[in-house]
């Protein structure tokens, strides 16, 4: 059986968003084939791609139905610490740290409003 090996996030300016993801995840892109596409190779070989090929999908107030999630070990303290570090960078905070059904969590947004969640490792 095959499994997904790439997730694409629509963005308006790939270079700007590459810089944002570099900063918050401390990773470098693995591919920058042109001005409208970049990808990051994640643990396990899965790719997180940024693509400006569907900029119209970001027009108006698009409904956000997915999130990029960083699951952290270390319990609620790790979530709080990472949230403080991201907030200190001046990111847009959508949800302050709070408890959810799966544990402590918070949500920030990338420059295009795409959601990035902190959550505990299951």
mmCIF file of N, CA and C in Angstrom:
data_model
loop_
_atom_site.group_PDB
_atom_site.id
_atom_site.type_symbol
_atom_site.label_atom_id
_atom_site.label_comp_id
_atom_site.label_asym_id
_atom_site.label_seq_id
_atom_site.Cartn_x
_atom_site.Cartn_y
_atom_site.Cartn_z
ATOM 1 N N UNK A 1 0.838 -1.175 0.000
ATOM 2 C CA UNK A 1 0.000 0.000 0.000
ATOM 3 C C UNK A 1 0.887 1.243 0.000
ATOM 4 N N UNK A 2 0.418 2.294 -0.633
ATOM 5 C CA UNK A 2 1.156 3.547 -0.644
ATOM 6 C C UNK A 2 0.542 4.507 0.362
ATOM 7 N N UNK A 3 1.313 5.486 0.765
ATOM 8 C CA UNK A 3 0.809 6.499 1.692
ATOM 9 C C UNK A 3 1.208 7.875 1.167
ATOM 10 N N UNK A 4 0.488 8.908 1.560
ATOM 11 C CA UNK A 4 0.837 10.252 1.101
ATOM 12 C C UNK A 4 2.272 10.590 1.492
ATOM 13 N N UNK A 5 2.963 11.283 0.592
ATOM 14 C CA UNK A 5 4.346 11.653 0.890
ATOM 15 C C UNK A 5 4.625 13.132 0.642
ATOM 16 N N UNK A 6 3.557 13.912 0.335
ATOM 17 C CA UNK A 6 3.719 15.350 0.194
ATOM 18 C C UNK A 6 2.414 16.039 0.569
ATOM 19 N N UNK A 7 2.554 17.131 1.311
ATOM 20 C CA UNK A 7 1.422 17.987 1.646
ATOM 21 C C UNK A 7 1.735 19.367 1.095
ATOM 22 N N UNK A 8 0.770 19.966 0.392
ATOM 23 C CA UNK A 8 0.973 21.263 -0.238
ATOM 24 C C UNK A 8 0.177 22.328 0.504
ATOM 25 N N UNK A 9 0.838 23.433 0.803
ATOM 26 C CA UNK A 9 0.203 24.592 1.427
ATOM 27 C C UNK A 9 0.217 25.709 0.390
ATOM 28 N N UNK A 10 -0.962 26.269 0.088
ATOM 29 C CA UNK A 10 -1.049 27.367 -0.871
ATOM 30 C C UNK A 10 -0.605 28.668 -0.221
ATOM 31 N N UNK A 11 0.250 29.403 -0.909
ATOM 32 C CA UNK A 11 0.772 30.666 -0.409
ATOM 33 C C UNK A 11 0.801 31.688 -1.544
ATOM 34 N N UNK A 12 0.857 32.959 -1.190
ATOM 35 C CA UNK A 12 0.924 33.997 -2.219
ATOM 36 C C UNK A 12 2.359 34.296 -2.635
ATOM 37 N N UNK A 13 3.285 34.281 -1.682
ATOM 38 C CA UNK A 13 4.691 34.565 -1.975
ATOM 39 C C UNK A 13 5.553 33.464 -1.369
ATOM 40 N N UNK A 14 6.040 32.578 -2.211
ATOM 41 C CA UNK A 14 6.807 31.433 -1.729
ATOM 42 C C UNK A 14 8.042 31.868 -0.950
ATOM 43 N N UNK A 15 8.817 32.811 -1.469
ATOM 44 C CA UNK A 15 10.056 33.222 -0.786
ATOM 45 C C UNK A 15 9.777 33.730 0.623
ATOM 46 N N UNK A 16 8.736 34.556 0.775
ATOM 47 C CA UNK A 16 8.388 35.093 2.093
ATOM 48 C C UNK A 16 7.999 33.954 3.044
ATOM 49 N N UNK A 17 7.237 32.996 2.531
ATOM 50 C CA UNK A 17 6.765 31.913 3.388
ATOM 51 C C UNK A 17 7.875 30.920 3.689
ATOM 52 N N UNK A 18 8.802 30.718 2.764
ATOM 53 C CA UNK A 18 9.985 29.893 3.048
ATOM 54 C C UNK A 18 10.729 30.493 4.229
ATOM 55 N N UNK A 19 10.937 31.803 4.217
ATOM 56 C CA UNK A 19 11.629 32.453 5.333
ATOM 57 C C UNK A 19 10.877 32.257 6.647
ATOM 58 N N UNK A 20 9.545 32.353 6.604
ATOM 59 C CA UNK A 20 8.719 32.158 7.802
ATOM 60 C C UNK A 20 8.903 30.735 8.338
ATOM 61 N N UNK A 21 8.769 29.719 7.468
ATOM 62 C CA UNK A 21 8.880 28.323 7.905
ATOM 63 C C UNK A 21 10.305 28.000 8.353
ATOM 64 N N UNK A 22 11.297 28.585 7.693
ATOM 65 C CA UNK A 22 12.683 28.422 8.155
ATOM 66 C C UNK A 22 12.801 28.871 9.602
ATOM 67 N N UNK A 23 12.216 30.017 9.884
ATOM 68 C CA UNK A 23 12.336 30.610 11.212
ATOM 69 C C UNK A 23 11.591 29.813 12.271
ATOM 70 N N UNK A 24 10.353 29.431 12.004
ATOM 71 C CA UNK A 24 9.589 28.770 13.068
ATOM 72 C C UNK A 24 9.938 27.298 13.250
ATOM 73 N N UNK A 25 10.358 26.619 12.171
ATOM 74 C CA UNK A 25 10.681 25.199 12.281
ATOM 75 C C UNK A 25 12.188 24.916 12.288
ATOM 76 N N UNK A 26 13.013 25.939 12.066
ATOM 77 C CA UNK A 26 14.470 25.778 12.024
ATOM 78 C C UNK A 26 14.878 24.684 11.034
ATOM 79 N N UNK A 27 14.294 24.752 9.822
ATOM 80 C CA UNK A 27 14.638 23.812 8.763
ATOM 81 C C UNK A 27 14.907 24.593 7.478
ATOM 82 N N UNK A 28 15.642 23.962 6.580
ATOM 83 C CA UNK A 28 15.951 24.559 5.290
ATOM 84 C C UNK A 28 15.163 23.836 4.202
ATOM 85 N N UNK A 29 14.780 24.555 3.159
ATOM 86 C CA UNK A 29 14.073 23.886 2.066
ATOM 87 C C UNK A 29 14.976 22.868 1.376
ATOM 88 N N UNK A 30 14.379 21.775 0.927
ATOM 89 C CA UNK A 30 15.130 20.752 0.210
ATOM 90 C C UNK A 30 15.041 20.966 -1.289
ATOM 91 N N UNK A 31 14.049 21.741 -1.734
ATOM 92 C CA UNK A 31 13.888 22.027 -3.161
ATOM 93 C C UNK A 31 13.354 23.436 -3.341
ATOM 94 N N UNK A 32 13.984 24.173 -4.246
ATOM 95 C CA UNK A 32 13.555 25.518 -4.644
ATOM 96 C C UNK A 32 13.655 25.591 -6.167
ATOM 97 N N UNK A 33 12.815 24.829 -6.882
ATOM 98 C CA UNK A 33 12.971 24.736 -8.334
ATOM 99 C C UNK A 33 12.595 25.999 -9.110
ATOM 100 N N UNK A 34 11.841 26.886 -8.504
ATOM 101 C CA UNK A 34 11.441 28.112 -9.178
ATOM 102 C C UNK A 34 10.767 29.039 -8.196
ATOM 103 N N UNK A 35 10.403 30.236 -8.641
ATOM 104 C CA UNK A 35 9.840 31.217 -7.699
ATOM 105 C C UNK A 35 8.474 30.842 -7.126
ATOM 106 N N UNK A 36 7.775 29.892 -7.717
ATOM 107 C CA UNK A 36 6.432 29.571 -7.250
ATOM 108 C C UNK A 36 6.302 28.280 -6.475
ATOM 109 N N UNK A 37 7.437 27.642 -6.120
ATOM 110 C CA UNK A 37 7.354 26.349 -5.433
ATOM 111 C C UNK A 37 8.598 26.138 -4.582
ATOM 112 N N UNK A 38 8.400 25.551 -3.416
ATOM 113 C CA UNK A 38 9.501 25.127 -2.547
ATOM 114 C C UNK A 38 9.001 23.971 -1.710
ATOM 115 N N UNK A 39 9.915 23.133 -1.266
ATOM 116 C CA UNK A 39 9.507 22.056 -0.364
ATOM 117 C C UNK A 39 10.579 21.822 0.695
ATOM 118 N N UNK A 40 10.104 21.279 1.801
ATOM 119 C CA UNK A 40 10.945 20.917 2.937
ATOM 120 C C UNK A 40 10.788 19.413 3.144
ATOM 121 N N UNK A 41 11.897 18.697 3.265
ATOM 122 C CA UNK A 41 11.833 17.273 3.576
ATOM 123 C C UNK A 41 11.748 17.124 5.083
ATOM 124 N N UNK A 42 10.695 16.458 5.535
ATOM 125 C CA UNK A 42 10.462 16.259 6.963
ATOM 126 C C UNK A 42 10.969 14.886 7.386
ATOM 127 N N UNK A 43 10.997 14.635 8.681
ATOM 128 C CA UNK A 43 11.387 13.322 9.178
ATOM 129 C C UNK A 43 10.551 12.256 8.485
ATOM 130 N N UNK A 44 11.174 11.164 8.123
ATOM 131 C CA UNK A 44 10.477 10.079 7.461
ATOM 132 C C UNK A 44 10.351 10.270 5.956
ATOM 133 N N UNK A 45 10.846 11.389 5.436
ATOM 134 C CA UNK A 45 10.840 11.603 3.997
ATOM 135 C C UNK A 45 9.622 12.309 3.433
ATOM 136 N N UNK A 46 8.628 12.588 4.255
ATOM 137 C CA UNK A 46 7.460 13.325 3.776
ATOM 138 C C UNK A 46 7.867 14.756 3.458
ATOM 139 N N UNK A 47 7.263 15.322 2.410
ATOM 140 C CA UNK A 47 7.563 16.688 1.993
ATOM 141 C C UNK A 47 6.439 17.636 2.401
ATOM 142 N N UNK A 48 6.815 18.803 2.886
ATOM 143 C CA UNK A 48 5.893 19.910 3.114
ATOM 144 C C UNK A 48 6.220 20.932 2.035
ATOM 145 N N UNK A 49 5.275 21.145 1.113
ATOM 146 C CA UNK A 49 5.526 22.016 -0.033
ATOM 147 C C UNK A 49 4.742 23.314 0.081
ATOM 148 N N UNK A 50 5.324 24.377 -0.443
ATOM 149 C CA UNK A 50 4.690 25.687 -0.532
ATOM 150 C C UNK A 50 4.516 25.980 -2.017
ATOM 151 N N UNK A 51 3.296 26.347 -2.434
ATOM 152 C CA UNK A 51 3.022 26.531 -3.857
ATOM 153 C C UNK A 51 2.154 27.759 -4.062
ATOM 154 N N UNK A 52 2.572 28.595 -4.983
ATOM 155 C CA UNK A 52 1.765 29.772 -5.307
ATOM 156 C C UNK A 52 0.942 29.570 -6.568
ATOM 157 N N UNK A 53 0.799 28.339 -7.010
ATOM 158 C CA UNK A 53 0.051 28.027 -8.226
ATOM 159 C C UNK A 53 -1.447 28.164 -8.111
ATOM 160 N N UNK A 54 -1.967 28.271 -6.905
ATOM 161 C CA UNK A 54 -3.409 28.419 -6.684
ATOM 162 C C UNK A 54 -3.680 29.614 -5.782
ATOM 163 N N UNK A 55 -3.065 30.755 -6.080
ATOM 164 C CA UNK A 55 -3.205 31.946 -5.257
ATOM 165 C C UNK A 55 -4.672 32.353 -5.125
ATOM 166 N N UNK A 56 -5.483 32.095 -6.162
ATOM 167 C CA UNK A 56 -6.905 32.447 -6.093
ATOM 168 C C UNK A 56 -7.620 31.711 -4.962
ATOM 169 N N UNK A 57 -7.073 30.583 -4.519
ATOM 170 C CA UNK A 57 -7.675 29.848 -3.397
ATOM 171 C C UNK A 57 -7.563 30.624 -2.093
ATOM 172 N N UNK A 58 -6.706 31.645 -2.069
ATOM 173 C CA UNK A 58 -6.508 32.435 -0.860
ATOM 174 C C UNK A 58 -7.291 33.744 -0.887
ATOM 175 N N UNK A 59 -8.031 34.000 -1.970
ATOM 176 C CA UNK A 59 -8.809 35.236 -2.085
ATOM 177 C C UNK A 59 -9.898 35.317 -1.032
ATOM 178 N N UNK A 60 -10.214 36.526 -0.620
ATOM 179 C CA UNK A 60 -11.297 36.734 0.345
ATOM 180 C C UNK A 60 -10.956 36.147 1.700
ATOM 181 N N UNK A 61 -11.910 35.491 2.295
ATOM 182 C CA UNK A 61 -11.744 34.841 3.596
ATOM 183 C C UNK A 61 -11.911 33.333 3.415
ATOM 184 N N UNK A 62 -10.888 32.642 2.901
ATOM 185 C CA UNK A 62 -11.041 31.209 2.644
ATOM 186 C C UNK A 62 -11.266 30.412 3.927
ATOM 187 N N UNK A 63 -12.038 29.363 3.799
ATOM 188 C CA UNK A 63 -12.256 28.457 4.919
ATOM 189 C C UNK A 63 -11.008 27.597 5.089
ATOM 190 N N UNK A 64 -10.481 27.561 6.284
ATOM 191 C CA UNK A 64 -9.282 26.755 6.568
ATOM 192 C C UNK A 64 -9.733 25.401 7.089
ATOM 193 N N UNK A 65 -9.460 24.354 6.329
ATOM 194 C CA UNK A 65 -9.914 23.022 6.716
ATOM 195 C C UNK A 65 -8.777 22.069 7.044
ATOM 196 N N UNK A 66 -7.559 22.598 7.090
ATOM 197 C CA UNK A 66 -6.424 21.750 7.461
ATOM 198 C C UNK A 66 -5.409 22.591 8.228
ATOM 199 N N UNK A 67 -4.475 21.910 8.852
ATOM 200 C CA UNK A 67 -3.444 22.576 9.639
ATOM 201 C C UNK A 67 -2.127 21.831 9.470
ATOM 202 N N UNK A 68 -1.040 22.554 9.566
ATOM 203 C CA UNK A 68 0.278 21.958 9.739
ATOM 204 C C UNK A 68 0.429 21.824 11.247
ATOM 205 N N UNK A 69 0.840 20.645 11.718
ATOM 206 C CA UNK A 69 0.903 20.418 13.164
ATOM 207 C C UNK A 69 2.308 19.999 13.565
ATOM 208 N N UNK A 70 2.808 20.637 14.600
ATOM 209 C CA UNK A 70 4.070 20.253 15.222
ATOM 210 C C UNK A 70 3.719 19.600 16.554
ATOM 211 N N UNK A 71 3.906 18.273 16.630
ATOM 212 C CA UNK A 71 3.649 17.535 17.869
ATOM 213 C C UNK A 71 4.951 17.475 18.667
ATOM 214 N N UNK A 72 4.861 17.933 19.903
ATOM 215 C CA UNK A 72 6.052 18.030 20.754
ATOM 216 C C UNK A 72 5.989 17.070 21.937
ATOM 217 N N UNK A 73 7.108 16.427 22.252
ATOM 218 C CA UNK A 73 7.182 15.683 23.505
ATOM 219 C C UNK A 73 7.399 16.676 24.639
ATOM 220 N N UNK A 74 7.188 16.249 25.854
ATOM 221 C CA UNK A 74 7.526 17.103 26.993
ATOM 222 C C UNK A 74 6.343 17.692 27.724
ATOM 223 N N UNK A 75 5.143 17.323 27.334
ATOM 224 C CA UNK A 75 3.971 17.770 28.068
ATOM 225 C C UNK A 75 3.604 19.218 27.829
ATOM 226 N N UNK A 76 2.663 19.720 28.647
ATOM 227 C CA UNK A 76 2.155 21.079 28.477
ATOM 228 C C UNK A 76 3.234 22.154 28.520
ATOM 229 N N UNK A 77 4.285 21.919 29.301
ATOM 230 C CA UNK A 77 5.353 22.908 29.410
ATOM 231 C C UNK A 77 6.044 23.122 28.072
ATOM 232 N N UNK A 78 6.209 22.057 27.296
ATOM 233 C CA UNK A 78 6.853 22.167 25.982
ATOM 234 C C UNK A 78 5.991 22.987 25.026
ATOM 235 N N UNK A 79 4.679 22.812 25.097
ATOM 236 C CA UNK A 79 3.762 23.588 24.257
ATOM 237 C C UNK A 79 3.851 25.060 24.636
ATOM 238 N N UNK A 80 3.805 25.336 25.917
ATOM 239 C CA UNK A 80 3.882 26.724 26.395
ATOM 240 C C UNK A 80 5.195 27.380 25.967
ATOM 241 N N UNK A 81 6.300 26.652 26.126
ATOM 242 C CA UNK A 81 7.617 27.198 25.788
ATOM 243 C C UNK A 81 7.724 27.495 24.294
ATOM 244 N N UNK A 82 7.277 26.556 23.454
ATOM 245 C CA UNK A 82 7.348 26.775 22.006
ATOM 246 C C UNK A 82 6.424 27.910 21.584
ATOM 247 N N UNK A 83 5.250 27.986 22.181
ATOM 248 C CA UNK A 83 4.331 29.083 21.870
ATOM 249 C C UNK A 83 4.971 30.433 22.205
ATOM 250 N N UNK A 84 5.597 30.532 23.364
ATOM 251 C CA UNK A 84 6.263 31.788 23.745
ATOM 252 C C UNK A 84 7.371 32.145 22.755
ATOM 253 N N UNK A 85 8.126 31.144 22.319
ATOM 254 C CA UNK A 85 9.217 31.395 21.367
ATOM 255 C C UNK A 85 8.662 31.905 20.043
ATOM 256 N N UNK A 86 7.586 31.283 19.555
ATOM 257 C CA UNK A 86 6.978 31.746 18.302
ATOM 258 C C UNK A 86 6.369 33.129 18.470
ATOM 259 N N UNK A 87 5.667 33.366 19.564
ATOM 260 C CA UNK A 87 5.044 34.677 19.798
ATOM 261 C C UNK A 87 6.108 35.775 19.848
ATOM 262 N N UNK A 88 7.280 35.466 20.398
ATOM 263 C CA UNK A 88 8.368 36.445 20.466
ATOM 264 C C UNK A 88 8.880 36.834 19.079
ATOM 265 N N UNK A 89 8.627 35.982 18.085
ATOM 266 C CA UNK A 89 9.022 36.284 16.706
ATOM 267 C C UNK A 89 8.031 37.234 16.033
ATOM 268 N N UNK A 90 6.902 37.504 16.705
ATOM 269 C CA UNK A 90 5.906 38.403 16.138
ATOM 270 C C UNK A 90 4.914 37.725 15.219
ATOM 271 N N UNK A 91 4.774 36.410 15.299
ATOM 272 C CA UNK A 91 3.816 35.691 14.459
ATOM 273 C C UNK A 91 2.387 36.056 14.845
ATOM 274 N N UNK A 92 1.457 35.777 13.956
ATOM 275 C CA UNK A 92 0.038 35.979 14.256
ATOM 276 C C UNK A 92 -0.455 34.804 15.084
ATOM 277 N N UNK A 93 -0.912 35.078 16.292
ATOM 278 C CA UNK A 93 -1.432 34.034 17.176
ATOM 279 C C UNK A 93 -2.943 33.956 16.971
ATOM 280 N N UNK A 94 -3.412 32.770 16.577
ATOM 281 C CA UNK A 94 -4.846 32.557 16.389
ATOM 282 C C UNK A 94 -5.506 31.990 17.640
ATOM 283 N N UNK A 95 -4.778 31.143 18.358
ATOM 284 C CA UNK A 95 -5.295 30.546 19.594
ATOM 285 C C UNK A 95 -4.163 30.521 20.614
ATOM 286 N N UNK A 96 -4.374 31.179 21.725
ATOM 287 C CA UNK A 96 -3.423 31.111 22.833
ATOM 288 C C UNK A 96 -3.417 29.684 23.379
ATOM 289 N N UNK A 97 -2.365 29.290 24.094
ATOM 290 C CA UNK A 97 -2.340 27.949 24.669
ATOM 291 C C UNK A 97 -3.580 27.674 25.518
ATOM 292 N N UNK A 98 -4.138 26.483 25.309
ATOM 293 C CA UNK A 98 -5.328 26.053 26.048
ATOM 294 C C UNK A 98 -5.394 24.529 25.995
ATOM 295 N N UNK A 99 -6.241 23.972 26.835
ATOM 296 C CA UNK A 99 -6.414 22.522 26.856
ATOM 297 C C UNK A 99 -7.522 22.120 25.892
ATOM 298 N N UNK A 100 -7.257 21.076 25.102
ATOM 299 C CA UNK A 100 -8.234 20.497 24.176
ATOM 300 C C UNK A 100 -8.362 19.012 24.511
ATOM 301 N N UNK A 101 -9.182 18.307 23.757
ATOM 302 C CA UNK A 101 -9.416 16.885 24.019
ATOM 303 C C UNK A 101 -8.126 16.073 23.975
ATOM 304 N N UNK A 102 -7.152 16.510 23.195
ATOM 305 C CA UNK A 102 -5.898 15.768 23.024
ATOM 306 C C UNK A 102 -4.757 16.348 23.843
ATOM 307 N N UNK A 103 -4.995 17.405 24.616
ATOM 308 C CA UNK A 103 -3.963 17.991 25.458
ATOM 309 C C UNK A 103 -3.765 19.469 25.190
ATOM 310 N N UNK A 104 -2.675 20.007 25.715
ATOM 311 C CA UNK A 104 -2.362 21.428 25.575
ATOM 312 C C UNK A 104 -2.086 21.736 24.107
ATOM 313 N N UNK A 105 -2.546 22.879 23.632
ATOM 314 C CA UNK A 105 -2.391 23.223 22.223
ATOM 315 C C UNK A 105 -2.440 24.726 22.036
ATOM 316 N N UNK A 106 -1.943 25.195 20.907
ATOM 317 C CA UNK A 106 -2.096 26.591 20.490
ATOM 318 C C UNK A 106 -1.957 26.629 18.971
ATOM 319 N N UNK A 107 -2.372 27.749 18.360
ATOM 320 C CA UNK A 107 -2.350 27.863 16.899
ATOM 321 C C UNK A 107 -1.835 29.238 16.502
ATOM 322 N N UNK A 108 -0.920 29.244 15.525
ATOM 323 C CA UNK A 108 -0.459 30.481 14.906
ATOM 324 C C UNK A 108 -0.831 30.429 13.430
ATOM 325 N N UNK A 109 -0.558 31.509 12.704
ATOM 326 C CA UNK A 109 -0.815 31.541 11.264
ATOM 327 C C UNK A 109 0.439 31.943 10.523
ATOM 328 N N UNK A 110 0.605 31.373 9.320
ATOM 329 C CA UNK A 110 1.686 31.827 8.453
ATOM 330 C C UNK A 110 1.247 33.128 7.777
ATOM 331 N N UNK A 111 2.071 33.741 6.950
ATOM 332 C CA UNK A 111 1.706 35.031 6.359
ATOM 333 C C UNK A 111 0.417 35.026 5.528
ATOM 334 N N UNK A 112 -0.016 33.857 5.058
ATOM 335 C CA UNK A 112 -1.254 33.765 4.279
ATOM 336 C C UNK A 112 -2.440 33.282 5.104
ATOM 337 N N UNK A 113 -2.250 33.126 6.395
ATOM 338 C CA UNK A 113 -3.342 32.692 7.258
ATOM 339 C C UNK A 113 -3.469 31.195 7.415
ATOM 340 N N UNK A 114 -2.551 30.415 6.820
ATOM 341 C CA UNK A 114 -2.569 28.970 7.006
ATOM 342 C C UNK A 114 -2.257 28.651 8.463
ATOM 343 N N UNK A 115 -3.001 27.719 9.015
ATOM 344 C CA UNK A 115 -2.924 27.406 10.441
ATOM 345 C C UNK A 115 -1.772 26.456 10.756
ATOM 346 N N UNK A 116 -1.051 26.761 11.849
ATOM 347 C CA UNK A 116 0.039 25.922 12.331
ATOM 348 C C UNK A 116 -0.218 25.677 13.811
ATOM 349 N N UNK A 117 -0.447 24.420 14.153
ATOM 350 C CA UNK A 117 -0.826 24.041 15.516
ATOM 351 C C UNK A 117 0.320 23.394 16.262
ATOM 352 N N UNK A 118 0.442 23.705 17.516
ATOM 353 C CA UNK A 118 1.290 22.970 18.454
ATOM 354 C C UNK A 118 0.394 21.984 19.188
ATOM 355 N N UNK A 119 0.860 20.749 19.347
ATOM 356 C CA UNK A 119 0.091 19.727 20.042
ATOM 357 C C UNK A 119 1.075 18.763 20.702
ATOM 358 N N UNK A 120 0.603 18.046 21.705
ATOM 359 C CA UNK A 120 1.483 17.074 22.344
ATOM 360 C C UNK A 120 1.621 15.804 21.485
ATOM 361 N N UNK A 121 2.735 15.109 21.661
ATOM 362 C CA UNK A 121 2.899 13.799 21.016
ATOM 363 C C UNK A 121 1.899 12.868 21.676
ATOM 364 N N UNK A 122 1.211 12.082 20.866
ATOM 365 C CA UNK A 122 0.249 11.102 21.409
ATOM 366 C C UNK A 122 0.974 9.969 22.075
#
